CSV table of C-alpha atoms in Angstrom, one decimal:
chain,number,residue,atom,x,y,z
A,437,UNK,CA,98.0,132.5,140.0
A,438,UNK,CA,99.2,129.5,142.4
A,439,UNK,CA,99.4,126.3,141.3
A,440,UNK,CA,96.3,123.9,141.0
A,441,UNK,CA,96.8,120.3,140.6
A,442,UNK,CA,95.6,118.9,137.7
A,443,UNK,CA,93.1,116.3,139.0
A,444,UNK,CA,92.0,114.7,136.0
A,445,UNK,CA,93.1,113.9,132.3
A,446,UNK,CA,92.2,113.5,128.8
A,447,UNK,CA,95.2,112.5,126.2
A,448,UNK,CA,95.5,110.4,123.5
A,449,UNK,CA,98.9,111.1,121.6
A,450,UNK,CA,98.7,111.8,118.3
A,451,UNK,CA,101.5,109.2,117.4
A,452,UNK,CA,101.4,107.6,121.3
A,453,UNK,CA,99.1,105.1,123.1
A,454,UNK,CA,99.5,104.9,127.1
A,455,UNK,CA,98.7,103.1,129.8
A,456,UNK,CA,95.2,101.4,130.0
A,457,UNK,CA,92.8,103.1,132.1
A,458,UNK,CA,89.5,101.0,132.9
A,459,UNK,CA,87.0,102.4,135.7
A,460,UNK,CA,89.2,101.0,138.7
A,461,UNK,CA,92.5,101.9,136.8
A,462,UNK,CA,93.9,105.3,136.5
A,463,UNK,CA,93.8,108.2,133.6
A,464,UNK,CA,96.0,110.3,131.6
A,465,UNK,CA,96.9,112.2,135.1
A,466,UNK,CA,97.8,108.7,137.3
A,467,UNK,CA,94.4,109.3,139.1
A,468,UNK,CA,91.1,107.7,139.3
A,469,UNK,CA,89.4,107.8,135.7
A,470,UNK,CA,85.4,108.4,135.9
A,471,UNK,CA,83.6,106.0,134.0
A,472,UNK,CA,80.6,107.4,134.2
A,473,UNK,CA,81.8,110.7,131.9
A,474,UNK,CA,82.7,108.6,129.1
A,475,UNK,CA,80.0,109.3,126.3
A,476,UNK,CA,77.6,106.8,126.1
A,477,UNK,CA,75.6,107.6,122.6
A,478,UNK,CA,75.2,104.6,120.5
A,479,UNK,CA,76.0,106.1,116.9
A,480,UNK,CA,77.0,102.9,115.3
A,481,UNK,CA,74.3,100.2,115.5
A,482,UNK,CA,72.2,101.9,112.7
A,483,UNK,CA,74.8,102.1,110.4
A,484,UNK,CA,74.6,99.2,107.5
A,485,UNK,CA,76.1,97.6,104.9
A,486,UNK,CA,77.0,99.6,101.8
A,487,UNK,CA,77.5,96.5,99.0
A,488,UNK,CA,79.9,99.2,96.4
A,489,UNK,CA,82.3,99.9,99.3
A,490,UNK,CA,82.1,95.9,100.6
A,491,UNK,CA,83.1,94.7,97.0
A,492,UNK,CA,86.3,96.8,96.8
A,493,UNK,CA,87.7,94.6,99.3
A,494,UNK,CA,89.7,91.5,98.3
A,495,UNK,CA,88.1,88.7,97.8
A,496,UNK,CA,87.1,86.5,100.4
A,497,UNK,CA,87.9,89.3,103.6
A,498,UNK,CA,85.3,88.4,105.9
A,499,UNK,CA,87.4,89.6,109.4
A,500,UNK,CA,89.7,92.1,110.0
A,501,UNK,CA,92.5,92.5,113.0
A,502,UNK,CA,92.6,96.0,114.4
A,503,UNK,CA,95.4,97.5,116.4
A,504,UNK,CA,94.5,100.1,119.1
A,505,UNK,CA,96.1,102.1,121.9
A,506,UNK,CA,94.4,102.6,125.0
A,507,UNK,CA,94.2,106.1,126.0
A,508,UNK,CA,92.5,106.3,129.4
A,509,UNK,CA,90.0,109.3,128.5
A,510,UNK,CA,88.1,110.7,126.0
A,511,UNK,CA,88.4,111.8,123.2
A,512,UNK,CA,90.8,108.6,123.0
A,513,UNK,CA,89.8,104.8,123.4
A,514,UNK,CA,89.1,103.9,126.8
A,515,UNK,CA,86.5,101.9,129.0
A,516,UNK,CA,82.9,101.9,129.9
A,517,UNK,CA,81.7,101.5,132.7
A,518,UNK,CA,81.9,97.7,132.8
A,519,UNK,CA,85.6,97.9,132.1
A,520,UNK,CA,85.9,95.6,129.6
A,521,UNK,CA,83.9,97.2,126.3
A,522,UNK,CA,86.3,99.9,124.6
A,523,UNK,CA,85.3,103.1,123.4
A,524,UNK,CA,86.4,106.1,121.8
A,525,UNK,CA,86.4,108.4,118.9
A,526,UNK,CA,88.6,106.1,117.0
A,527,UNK,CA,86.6,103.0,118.1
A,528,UNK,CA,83.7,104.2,116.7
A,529,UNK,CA,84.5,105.3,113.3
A,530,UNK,CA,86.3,101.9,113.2
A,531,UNK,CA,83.2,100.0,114.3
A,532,UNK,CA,80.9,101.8,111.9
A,533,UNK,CA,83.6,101.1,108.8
A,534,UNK,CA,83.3,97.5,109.9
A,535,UNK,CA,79.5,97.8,109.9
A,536,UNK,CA,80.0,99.8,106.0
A,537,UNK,CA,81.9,96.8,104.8
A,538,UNK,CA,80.0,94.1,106.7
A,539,UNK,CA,83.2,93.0,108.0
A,540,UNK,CA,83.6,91.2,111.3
A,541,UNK,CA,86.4,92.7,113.7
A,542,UNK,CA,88.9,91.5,116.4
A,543,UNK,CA,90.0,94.2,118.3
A,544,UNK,CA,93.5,94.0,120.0
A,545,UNK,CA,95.2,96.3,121.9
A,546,UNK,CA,98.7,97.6,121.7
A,547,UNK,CA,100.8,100.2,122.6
A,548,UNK,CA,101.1,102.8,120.2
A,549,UNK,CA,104.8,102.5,119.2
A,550,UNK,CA,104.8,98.6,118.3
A,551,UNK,CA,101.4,98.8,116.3
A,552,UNK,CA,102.9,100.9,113.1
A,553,UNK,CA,106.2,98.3,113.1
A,554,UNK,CA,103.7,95.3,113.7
A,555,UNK,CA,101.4,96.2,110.4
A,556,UNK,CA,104.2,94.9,107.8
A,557,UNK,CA,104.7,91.4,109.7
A,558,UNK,CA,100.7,90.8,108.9
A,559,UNK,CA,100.2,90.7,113.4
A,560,UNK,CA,97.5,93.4,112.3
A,561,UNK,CA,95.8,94.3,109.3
A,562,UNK,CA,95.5,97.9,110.2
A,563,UNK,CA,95.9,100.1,113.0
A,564,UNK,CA,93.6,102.9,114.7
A,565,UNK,CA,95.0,105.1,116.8
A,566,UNK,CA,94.4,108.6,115.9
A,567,UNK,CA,97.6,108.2,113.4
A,568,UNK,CA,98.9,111.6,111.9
A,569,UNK,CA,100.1,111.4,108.6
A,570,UNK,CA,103.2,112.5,108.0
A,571,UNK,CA,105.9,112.3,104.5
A,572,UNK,CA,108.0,110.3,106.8
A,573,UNK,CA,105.4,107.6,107.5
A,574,UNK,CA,104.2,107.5,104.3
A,575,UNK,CA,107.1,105.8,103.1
A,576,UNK,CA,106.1,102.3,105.2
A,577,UNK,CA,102.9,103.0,105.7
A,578,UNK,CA,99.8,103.4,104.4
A,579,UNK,CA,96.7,106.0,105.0
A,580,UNK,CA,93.4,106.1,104.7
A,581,UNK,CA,92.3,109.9,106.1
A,582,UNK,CA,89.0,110.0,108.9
A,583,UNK,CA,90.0,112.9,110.4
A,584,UNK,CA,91.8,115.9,111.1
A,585,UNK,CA,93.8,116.7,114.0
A,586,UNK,CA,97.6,117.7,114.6
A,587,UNK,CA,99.4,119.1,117.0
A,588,UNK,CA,99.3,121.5,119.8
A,589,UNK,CA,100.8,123.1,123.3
A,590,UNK,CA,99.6,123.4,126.8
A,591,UNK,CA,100.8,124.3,130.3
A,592,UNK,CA,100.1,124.9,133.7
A,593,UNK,CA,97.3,127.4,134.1
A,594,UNK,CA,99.7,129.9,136.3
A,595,UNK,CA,102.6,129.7,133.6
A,596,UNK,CA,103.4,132.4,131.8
A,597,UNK,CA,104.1,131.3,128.3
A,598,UNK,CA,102.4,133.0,125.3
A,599,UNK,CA,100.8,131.0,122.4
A,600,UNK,CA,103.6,129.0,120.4
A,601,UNK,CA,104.1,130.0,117.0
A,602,UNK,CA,107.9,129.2,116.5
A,603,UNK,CA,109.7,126.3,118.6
A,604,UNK,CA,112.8,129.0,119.4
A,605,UNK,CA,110.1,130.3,122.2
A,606,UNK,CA,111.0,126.7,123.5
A,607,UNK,CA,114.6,127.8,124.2
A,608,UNK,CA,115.4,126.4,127.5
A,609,UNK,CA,112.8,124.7,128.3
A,610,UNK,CA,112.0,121.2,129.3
A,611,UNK,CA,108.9,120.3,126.5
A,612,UNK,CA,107.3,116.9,127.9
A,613,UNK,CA,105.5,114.8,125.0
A,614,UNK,CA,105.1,111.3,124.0
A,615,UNK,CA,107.8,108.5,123.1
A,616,UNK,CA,107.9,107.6,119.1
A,617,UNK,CA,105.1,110.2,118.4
A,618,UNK,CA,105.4,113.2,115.6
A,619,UNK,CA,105.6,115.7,118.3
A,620,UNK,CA,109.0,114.2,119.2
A,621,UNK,CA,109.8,114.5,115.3
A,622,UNK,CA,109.0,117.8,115.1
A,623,UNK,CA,110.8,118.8,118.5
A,624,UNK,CA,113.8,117.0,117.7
A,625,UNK,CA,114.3,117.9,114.1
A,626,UNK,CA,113.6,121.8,114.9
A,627,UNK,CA,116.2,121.9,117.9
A,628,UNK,CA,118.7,123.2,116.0
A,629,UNK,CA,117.0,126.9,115.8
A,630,UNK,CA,117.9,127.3,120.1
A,631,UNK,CA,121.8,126.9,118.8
A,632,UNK,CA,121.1,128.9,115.3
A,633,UNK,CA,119.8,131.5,117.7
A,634,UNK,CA,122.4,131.2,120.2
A,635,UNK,CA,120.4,130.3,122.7
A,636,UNK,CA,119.9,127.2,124.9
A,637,UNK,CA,118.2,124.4,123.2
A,638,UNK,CA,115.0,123.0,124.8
A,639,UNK,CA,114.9,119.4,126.1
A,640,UNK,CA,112.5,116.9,124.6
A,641,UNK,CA,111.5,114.8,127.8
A,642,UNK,CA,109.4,111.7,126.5
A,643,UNK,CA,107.7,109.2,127.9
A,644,UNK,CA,105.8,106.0,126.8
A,645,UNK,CA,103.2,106.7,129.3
A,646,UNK,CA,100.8,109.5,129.2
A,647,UNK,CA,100.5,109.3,133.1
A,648,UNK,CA,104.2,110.6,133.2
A,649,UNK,CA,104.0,113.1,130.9
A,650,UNK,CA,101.4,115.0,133.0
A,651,UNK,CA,103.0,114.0,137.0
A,652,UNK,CA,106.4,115.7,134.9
A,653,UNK,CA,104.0,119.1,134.5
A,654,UNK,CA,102.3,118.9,137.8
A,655,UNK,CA,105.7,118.5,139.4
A,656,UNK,CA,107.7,121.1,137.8
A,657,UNK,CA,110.0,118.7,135.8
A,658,UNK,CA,108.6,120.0,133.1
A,659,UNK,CA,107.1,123.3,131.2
A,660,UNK,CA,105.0,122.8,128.5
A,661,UNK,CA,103.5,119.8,126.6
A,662,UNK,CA,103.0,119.1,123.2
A,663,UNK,CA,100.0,116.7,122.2
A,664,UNK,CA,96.9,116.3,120.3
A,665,UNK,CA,94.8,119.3,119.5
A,666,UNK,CA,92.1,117.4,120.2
A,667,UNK,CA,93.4,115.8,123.4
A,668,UNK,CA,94.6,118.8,124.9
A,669,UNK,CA,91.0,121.0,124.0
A,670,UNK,CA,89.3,117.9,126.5
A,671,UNK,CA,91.7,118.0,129.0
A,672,UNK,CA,91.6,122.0,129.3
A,673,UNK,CA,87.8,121.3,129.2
A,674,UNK,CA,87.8,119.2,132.0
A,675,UNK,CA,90.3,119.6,134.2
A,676,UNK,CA,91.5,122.5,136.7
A,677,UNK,CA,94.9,123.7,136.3
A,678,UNK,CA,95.5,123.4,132.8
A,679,UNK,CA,95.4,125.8,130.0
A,680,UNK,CA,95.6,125.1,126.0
A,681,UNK,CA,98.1,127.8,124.6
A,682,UNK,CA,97.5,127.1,120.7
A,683,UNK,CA,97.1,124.7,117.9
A,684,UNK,CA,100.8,124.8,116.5
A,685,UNK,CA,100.5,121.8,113.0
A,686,UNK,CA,97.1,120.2,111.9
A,687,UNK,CA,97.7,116.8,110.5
A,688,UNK,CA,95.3,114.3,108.7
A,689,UNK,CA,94.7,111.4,110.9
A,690,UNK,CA,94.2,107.7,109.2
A,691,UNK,CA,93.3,104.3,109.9
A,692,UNK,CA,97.2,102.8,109.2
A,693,UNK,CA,97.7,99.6,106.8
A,694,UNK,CA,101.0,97.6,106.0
A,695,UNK,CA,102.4,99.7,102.4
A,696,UNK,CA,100.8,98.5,98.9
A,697,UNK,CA,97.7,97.3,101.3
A,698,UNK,CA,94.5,95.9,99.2
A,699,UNK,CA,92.4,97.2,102.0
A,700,UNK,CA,92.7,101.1,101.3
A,701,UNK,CA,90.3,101.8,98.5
A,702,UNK,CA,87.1,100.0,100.2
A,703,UNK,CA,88.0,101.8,103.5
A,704,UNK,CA,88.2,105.0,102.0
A,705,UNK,CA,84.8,104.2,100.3
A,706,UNK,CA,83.4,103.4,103.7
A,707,UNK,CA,84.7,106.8,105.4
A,708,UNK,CA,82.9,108.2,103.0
A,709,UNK,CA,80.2,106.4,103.0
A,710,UNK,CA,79.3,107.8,106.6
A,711,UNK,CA,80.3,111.4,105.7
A,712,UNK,CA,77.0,111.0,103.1
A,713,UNK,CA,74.8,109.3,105.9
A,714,UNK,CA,75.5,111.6,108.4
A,715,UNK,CA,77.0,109.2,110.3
A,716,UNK,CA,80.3,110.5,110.1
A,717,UNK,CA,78.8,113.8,111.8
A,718,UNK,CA,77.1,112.0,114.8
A,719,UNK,CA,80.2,110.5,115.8
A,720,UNK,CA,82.5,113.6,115.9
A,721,UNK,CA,79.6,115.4,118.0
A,722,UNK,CA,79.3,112.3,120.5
A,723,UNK,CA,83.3,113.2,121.1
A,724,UNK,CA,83.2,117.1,121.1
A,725,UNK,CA,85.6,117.3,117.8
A,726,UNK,CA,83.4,118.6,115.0
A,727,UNK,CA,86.2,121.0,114.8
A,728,UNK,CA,88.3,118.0,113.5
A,729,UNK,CA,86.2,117.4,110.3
A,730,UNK,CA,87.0,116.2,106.7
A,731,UNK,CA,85.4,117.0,103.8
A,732,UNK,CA,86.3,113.7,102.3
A,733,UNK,CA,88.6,110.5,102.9
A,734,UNK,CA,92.0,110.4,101.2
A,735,UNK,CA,95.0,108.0,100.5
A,736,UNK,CA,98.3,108.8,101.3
A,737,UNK,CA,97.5,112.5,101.0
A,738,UNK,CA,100.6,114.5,101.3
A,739,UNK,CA,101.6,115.8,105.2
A,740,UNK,CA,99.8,119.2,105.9
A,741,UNK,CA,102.3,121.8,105.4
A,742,UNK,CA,102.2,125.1,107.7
């Protein structure tokens, strides 16, 4: 099958935040995002203040500073149409927590590899970017589960690779993915298997912007990509050119707090809070992820083996 050019994007790094992509700016891709396809469902306004889950918080938390990433597209945070006003799955469960707690928030954007470092400093009191949980993070940081994600490969619609099921089907290629994110974890520490094999290792190509990761596919510079399940389902959904080979690791995702945080319990509370409302349902069907539900929220729940 020739080669179509993917014309349109839709990634949000599991462990990496891009390049900010308002209705004038650009996507995931480097091209023109569309506004006007970002959902536009309001499933946060009725939510309201559950007193049990605002009295876990310490005393006196009125406001709380969030740090998020800015994806460009759906499923991840992006703009409406007036370019200002962010959206996005992660937005709204964020928003609606706020709205469980009766908490005020300031919203400030970062990219995704200096919120995580910035939490212990107090610059932000948590993070929400569509954070996988992993052993390794849980060491600094700390989780409080919303949903469940993890990670996954696509291509270019006229490659032939199969579905990925072992990284040595890697061996020799060039695997683009995000800079700081778990996929570069998991690529790096599995690299050895090319050489156990004796074969040619794969190269890890990673970039800090999502733009570049997908002008490295379109351009040959690269074979496969490794991103968010959830990320790479939308962009295969809406874009020619581009096919989803497999989910590979599901991780938990979590809002992210600075270790021994105060803040977990009544957060946890509040997630699930608006899994009893049916609040928690709403907003994964606004963003086309039901398949990313959680029964309930968790802290610090150990990484999702397998």
């Amino acid at each position: 099958m020739p080669f179509v050019a993917i014309t349109s994007a839709a990634l949000l790094l599991t462990a990496c935040g891009s390049g900010s992509g308002g209705p004038g700016g650009t996507d995931a891709s480097g091209v023109a995002a569309k506004a006007d396809e970002v959902p536009t469902t309001d499933v946060v306004s009725a939510v309201r203040k559950d007193d049990a889950a605002a009295r876990l918080l310490p005393a006196g938390t009125t406001s709380l500073t969030v740090a998020v990433s800015v994806g460009g597209t759906p499923p991840g945070t992006t703009y409406l149409a007036d370019g200002t006003t962010l959206t996005g799955q992660d937005v709204d469960f964020t928003r609606a927590v706020a709205r469980v707690l009766g908490i005020k928030l300031k919203i400030e954007q970062a990219s995704f590899e200096a919120i995580l470092p910035a939490l212990d400093s107090g610059k932000y009191d948590f993070g929400a970017s569509n954070f996988g949980v992993t052993d390794e993070r849980r060491k600094t940081i700390d989780f409080v589960t919303y949903v469940n994600d993890g990670q996954g490969f696509a291509t270019r619609e006229d490659s032939k690779l199969p579905k990925i099921t072992d990284l040595k089907q890697l061996c020799g290629l060039n695997v683009a993915t995000g800079a700081g994110t778990t996929f570069e974890a998991t690529l790096e520490a599995g690299k050895h298997v090319c050489a156990d094999a004796g074969k040619k290792a794969y190269q890890v190509q990673t970039y800090a912007e999502s733009s570049a990761i997908w002008s490295s596919l379109q351009q040959g510079r690269s074979d496969v990509v490794m991103s968010t399940i959830n990320g790479l389902r939308y962009a295969v959904a809406h874009q020619r050119g581009l096919k989803f080979l497999n989910e590979y690791h599901r991780l938990d995702v979590g809002f992210a707090f600075k270790k021994g945080t105060k803040l977990a319990p009544a957060f946890q509370a509040a997630v699930n809070r608006l899994l009893s409302d049916g609040t928690y349902n709403r907003i994964l069907k606004k963003w086309g992820t039901t398949g990313s539900a959680i029964e309930e929220s968790r802290v610090n729940p150990p990484e999702l083996k397998g």
